[in-house]
PDB file of C-alpha atoms in Angstrom:
ATOM      1  CA  UNK A 219      -0.596  -0.314  -0.023  1.00 87.00           C
ATOM      2  CA  UNK A 220       1.267   3.638  -0.396  1.00 93.00           C
ATOM      3  CA  UNK A 221       0.021   7.115  -0.078  1.00 94.00           C
ATOM      4  CA  UNK A 222       0.956   9.931  -1.287  1.00 95.00           C
ATOM      5  CA  UNK A 223       0.427  14.040  -0.197  1.00 95.00           C
ATOM      6  CA  UNK A 224       1.069  16.387  -3.161  1.00 93.00           C
ATOM      7  CA  UNK A 225       0.224  20.134  -1.891  1.00 93.00           C
ATOM      8  CA  UNK A 226       1.143  22.479  -5.790  1.00 90.00           C
ATOM      9  CA  UNK A 227       0.697  25.867  -5.889  1.00 85.00           C
ATOM     10  CA  UNK A 228      -0.139  25.726  -9.659  1.00 80.00           C
ATOM     11  CA  UNK A 229       1.334  27.969 -11.964  1.00 75.00           C
ATOM     12  CA  UNK A 230      -0.972  30.733 -13.306  1.00 73.00           C
ATOM     13  CA  UNK A 231      -1.935  29.719 -17.258  1.00 72.00           C
ATOM     14  CA  UNK A 232      -3.323  30.473 -20.243  1.00 68.00           C
ATOM     15  CA  UNK A 233      -4.910  29.049 -23.228  1.00 65.00           C
ATOM     16  CA  UNK A 234      -6.619  31.926 -25.533  1.00 66.00           C
ATOM     17  CA  UNK A 235      -6.383  35.464 -26.496  1.00 65.00           C
ATOM     18  CA  UNK A 236      -6.360  38.953 -24.909  1.00 61.00           C
ATOM     19  CA  UNK A 237      -8.340  38.259 -22.084  1.00 63.00           C
ATOM     20  CA  UNK A 238      -7.602  34.729 -21.604  1.00 67.00           C
ATOM     21  CA  UNK A 239      -4.519  35.286 -21.772  1.00 68.00           C
ATOM     22  CA  UNK A 240      -1.700  33.232 -19.707  1.00 79.00           C
ATOM     23  CA  UNK A 241       1.905  35.500 -18.008  1.00 85.00           C
ATOM     24  CA  UNK A 242       3.269  34.442 -20.904  1.00 84.00           C
ATOM     25  CA  UNK A 243       0.555  35.311 -23.706  1.00 84.00           C
ATOM     26  CA  UNK A 244       0.496  38.534 -21.976  1.00 84.00           C
ATOM     27  CA  UNK A 245       3.544  39.895 -21.777  1.00 86.00           C
ATOM     28  CA  UNK A 246       4.670  39.351 -24.781  1.00 86.00           C
ATOM     29  CA  UNK A 247       1.582  40.666 -26.053  1.00 84.00           C
ATOM     30  CA  UNK A 248       1.166  43.982 -23.283  1.00 86.00           C
ATOM     31  CA  UNK A 249       2.511  47.451 -23.986  1.00 86.00           C
ATOM     32  CA  UNK A 250       6.067  47.927 -22.472  1.00 88.00           C
ATOM     33  CA  UNK A 251       6.011  51.458 -22.024  1.00 88.00           C
ATOM     34  CA  UNK A 252       3.170  51.754 -19.057  1.00 89.00           C
ATOM     35  CA  UNK A 253       4.180  50.994 -15.921  1.00 90.00           C
ATOM     36  CA  UNK A 254       3.167  48.033 -13.616  1.00 89.00           C
ATOM     37  CA  UNK A 255       1.702  50.216 -10.907  1.00 86.00           C
ATOM     38  CA  UNK A 256       0.159  53.240 -11.214  1.00 84.00           C
ATOM     39  CA  UNK A 257       0.463  56.787  -8.737  1.00 85.00           C
ATOM     40  CA  UNK A 258      -2.065  55.072  -6.371  1.00 82.00           C
ATOM     41  CA  UNK A 259       0.380  51.739  -6.029  1.00 81.00           C
ATOM     42  CA  UNK A 260      -2.545  49.548  -7.959  1.00 81.00           C
ATOM     43  CA  UNK A 261      -1.774  47.981 -11.250  1.00 84.00           C
ATOM     44  CA  UNK A 262      -2.226  50.160 -13.948  1.00 84.00           C
ATOM     45  CA  UNK A 263      -4.828  48.630 -17.284  1.00 83.00           C
ATOM     46  CA  UNK A 264      -3.957  49.602 -20.613  1.00 82.00           C
ATOM     47  CA  UNK A 265      -5.937  52.300 -22.124  1.00 81.00           C
ATOM     48  CA  UNK A 266      -5.975  50.742 -25.193  1.00 82.00           C
ATOM     49  CA  UNK A 267      -5.641  47.023 -24.888  1.00 80.00           C
ATOM     50  CA  UNK A 268      -8.344  44.622 -23.123  1.00 78.00           C
ATOM     51  CA  UNK A 269      -5.231  42.299 -22.564  1.00 81.00           C
ATOM     52  CA  UNK A 270      -4.426  42.048 -17.977  1.00 81.00           C
ATOM     53  CA  UNK A 271      -0.530  43.169 -16.395  1.00 86.00           C
ATOM     54  CA  UNK A 272       1.344  40.382 -16.200  1.00 86.00           C
ATOM     55  CA  UNK A 273       2.147  41.047 -13.244  1.00 88.00           C
ATOM     56  CA  UNK A 274      -1.207  41.320 -12.017  1.00 85.00           C
ATOM     57  CA  UNK A 275      -2.639  38.088 -13.269  1.00 83.00           C
ATOM     58  CA  UNK A 276       1.161  36.730 -11.346  1.00 84.00           C
ATOM     59  CA  UNK A 277       0.613  38.107  -7.877  1.00 83.00           C
ATOM     60  CA  UNK A 278      -2.937  38.668  -8.480  1.00 80.00           C
ATOM     61  CA  UNK A 279      -4.590  34.718  -8.728  1.00 80.00           C
ATOM     62  CA  UNK A 280      -3.020  32.507  -6.378  1.00 83.00           C
ATOM     63  CA  UNK A 281      -4.464  28.328  -7.046  1.00 85.00           C
ATOM     64  CA  UNK A 282      -2.910  25.814  -5.104  1.00 91.00           C
ATOM     65  CA  UNK A 283      -4.217  21.997  -4.620  1.00 93.00           C
ATOM     66  CA  UNK A 284      -3.596  19.167  -2.818  1.00 95.00           C
ATOM     67  CA  UNK A 285      -3.960  15.721  -3.527  1.00 96.00           C
ATOM     68  CA  UNK A 286      -4.234  12.456  -1.529  1.00 96.00           C
ATOM     69  CA  UNK A 287      -3.382   9.737  -3.228  1.00 96.00           C
ATOM     70  CA  UNK A 288      -3.491   5.880  -2.047  1.00 97.00           C
ATOM     71  CA  UNK A 289      -2.680   2.946  -4.358  1.00 96.00           C
ATOM     72  CA  UNK A 290      -2.734  -0.745  -3.295  1.00 96.00           C
ATOM     73  CA  UNK A 291      -2.973  -4.054  -4.608  1.00 96.00           C
ATOM     74  CA  UNK A 292      -3.084  -7.886  -3.301  1.00 96.00           C
ATOM     75  CA  UNK A 293      -3.785 -11.146  -4.132  1.00 96.00           C
ATOM     76  CA  UNK A 294      -5.626 -14.396  -3.092  1.00 96.00           C
ATOM     77  CA  UNK A 295      -3.933 -17.938  -4.273  1.00 95.00           C
ATOM     78  CA  UNK A 296      -5.082 -21.298  -3.605  1.00 95.00           C
ATOM     79  CA  UNK A 297      -4.477 -24.246  -4.242  1.00 94.00           C
ATOM     80  CA  UNK A 298      -6.544 -27.107  -5.426  1.00 91.00           C
ATOM     81  CA  UNK A 299      -4.012 -29.803  -6.193  1.00 92.00           C
ATOM     82  CA  UNK A 300      -0.480 -30.049  -6.696  1.00 90.00           C
ATOM     83  CA  UNK A 301       0.027 -28.353 -10.303  1.00 92.00           C
ATOM     84  CA  UNK A 302      -3.261 -26.713 -10.050  1.00 95.00           C
ATOM     85  CA  UNK A 303      -3.868 -23.781  -8.660  1.00 94.00           C
ATOM     86  CA  UNK A 304      -6.403 -20.336  -9.134  1.00 95.00           C
ATOM     87  CA  UNK A 305      -6.019 -16.766  -8.196  1.00 96.00           C
ATOM     88  CA  UNK A 306      -7.887 -13.827  -7.711  1.00 96.00           C
ATOM     89  CA  UNK A 307      -6.442 -10.409  -7.634  1.00 97.00           C
ATOM     90  CA  UNK A 308      -7.408  -6.987  -6.194  1.00 95.00           C
ATOM     91  CA  UNK A 309      -6.223  -3.321  -6.542  1.00 97.00           C
ATOM     92  CA  UNK A 310      -7.301  -0.127  -6.013  1.00 97.00           C
ATOM     93  CA  UNK A 311      -5.580   3.479  -6.803  1.00 96.00           C
ATOM     94  CA  UNK A 312      -7.969   6.218  -5.081  1.00 96.00           C
ATOM     95  CA  UNK A 313      -7.479   9.992  -6.007  1.00 96.00           C
ATOM     96  CA  UNK A 314      -9.068  13.071  -4.344  1.00 96.00           C
ATOM     97  CA  UNK A 315      -8.655  17.113  -5.211  1.00 94.00           C
ATOM     98  CA  UNK A 316      -9.102  20.186  -4.344  1.00 94.00           C
ATOM     99  CA  UNK A 317      -8.095  23.566  -5.777  1.00 90.00           C
ATOM    100  CA  UNK A 318      -8.637  26.543  -4.435  1.00 90.00           C
ATOM    101  CA  UNK A 319      -8.625  29.505  -6.948  1.00 84.00           C
ATOM    102  CA  UNK A 320      -8.240  33.414  -5.377  1.00 82.00           C
ATOM    103  CA  UNK A 321      -8.317  36.235  -7.335  1.00 77.00           C
ATOM    104  CA  UNK A 322      -7.908  39.090  -6.278  1.00 75.00           C
ATOM    105  CA  UNK A 323     -10.534  42.363  -6.523  1.00 68.00           C
ATOM    106  CA  UNK A 324      -7.334  44.486  -7.863  1.00 60.00           C
ATOM    107  CA  UNK A 325      -6.881  41.887 -10.257  1.00 54.00           C
ATOM    108  CA  UNK A 326     -10.985  41.777 -11.732  1.00 49.00           C
ATOM    109  CA  UNK A 327     -11.742  45.289 -11.729  1.00 49.00           C
ATOM    110  CA  UNK A 328     -10.122  47.895 -13.682  1.00 48.00           C
ATOM    111  CA  UNK A 329      -7.844  50.629 -10.774  1.00 46.00           C
ATOM    112  CA  UNK A 330     -11.281  53.199 -11.402  1.00 48.00           C
ATOM    113  CA  UNK A 331     -13.727  50.817 -10.505  1.00 47.00           C
ATOM    114  CA  UNK A 332     -11.703  50.526  -7.495  1.00 47.00           C
ATOM    115  CA  UNK A 333     -11.222  53.932  -6.592  1.00 48.00           C
ATOM    116  CA  UNK A 334     -14.686  54.051  -6.777  1.00 45.00           C
ATOM    117  CA  UNK A 335     -15.714  51.228  -4.102  1.00 44.00           C
TER     118      UNK A 335
END
């Protein structure tokens, strides 16, 4: 019988384009002249692009998971005669996964909306 527990801080990824882009795609497409933070200390957003600030994607999204896994096997063998036997194998692979994803309000809402709240 084997048991394992894996706790992982999953990488933030995205497989879409524009608003759904992950941090690498956003970094490639984001305006390089745009500062990371604005004067009030919030993440800056480009007025001309729909791509999120790549740093806000990395720092503003928390994605953690915990995996519990148990594997085991056993067998029973019964000898009917000296030359004949029967064998039954049993096995199980049980896995439980929990993944929690949290998006900070700074990342979801634009800077202008944050000033209203």
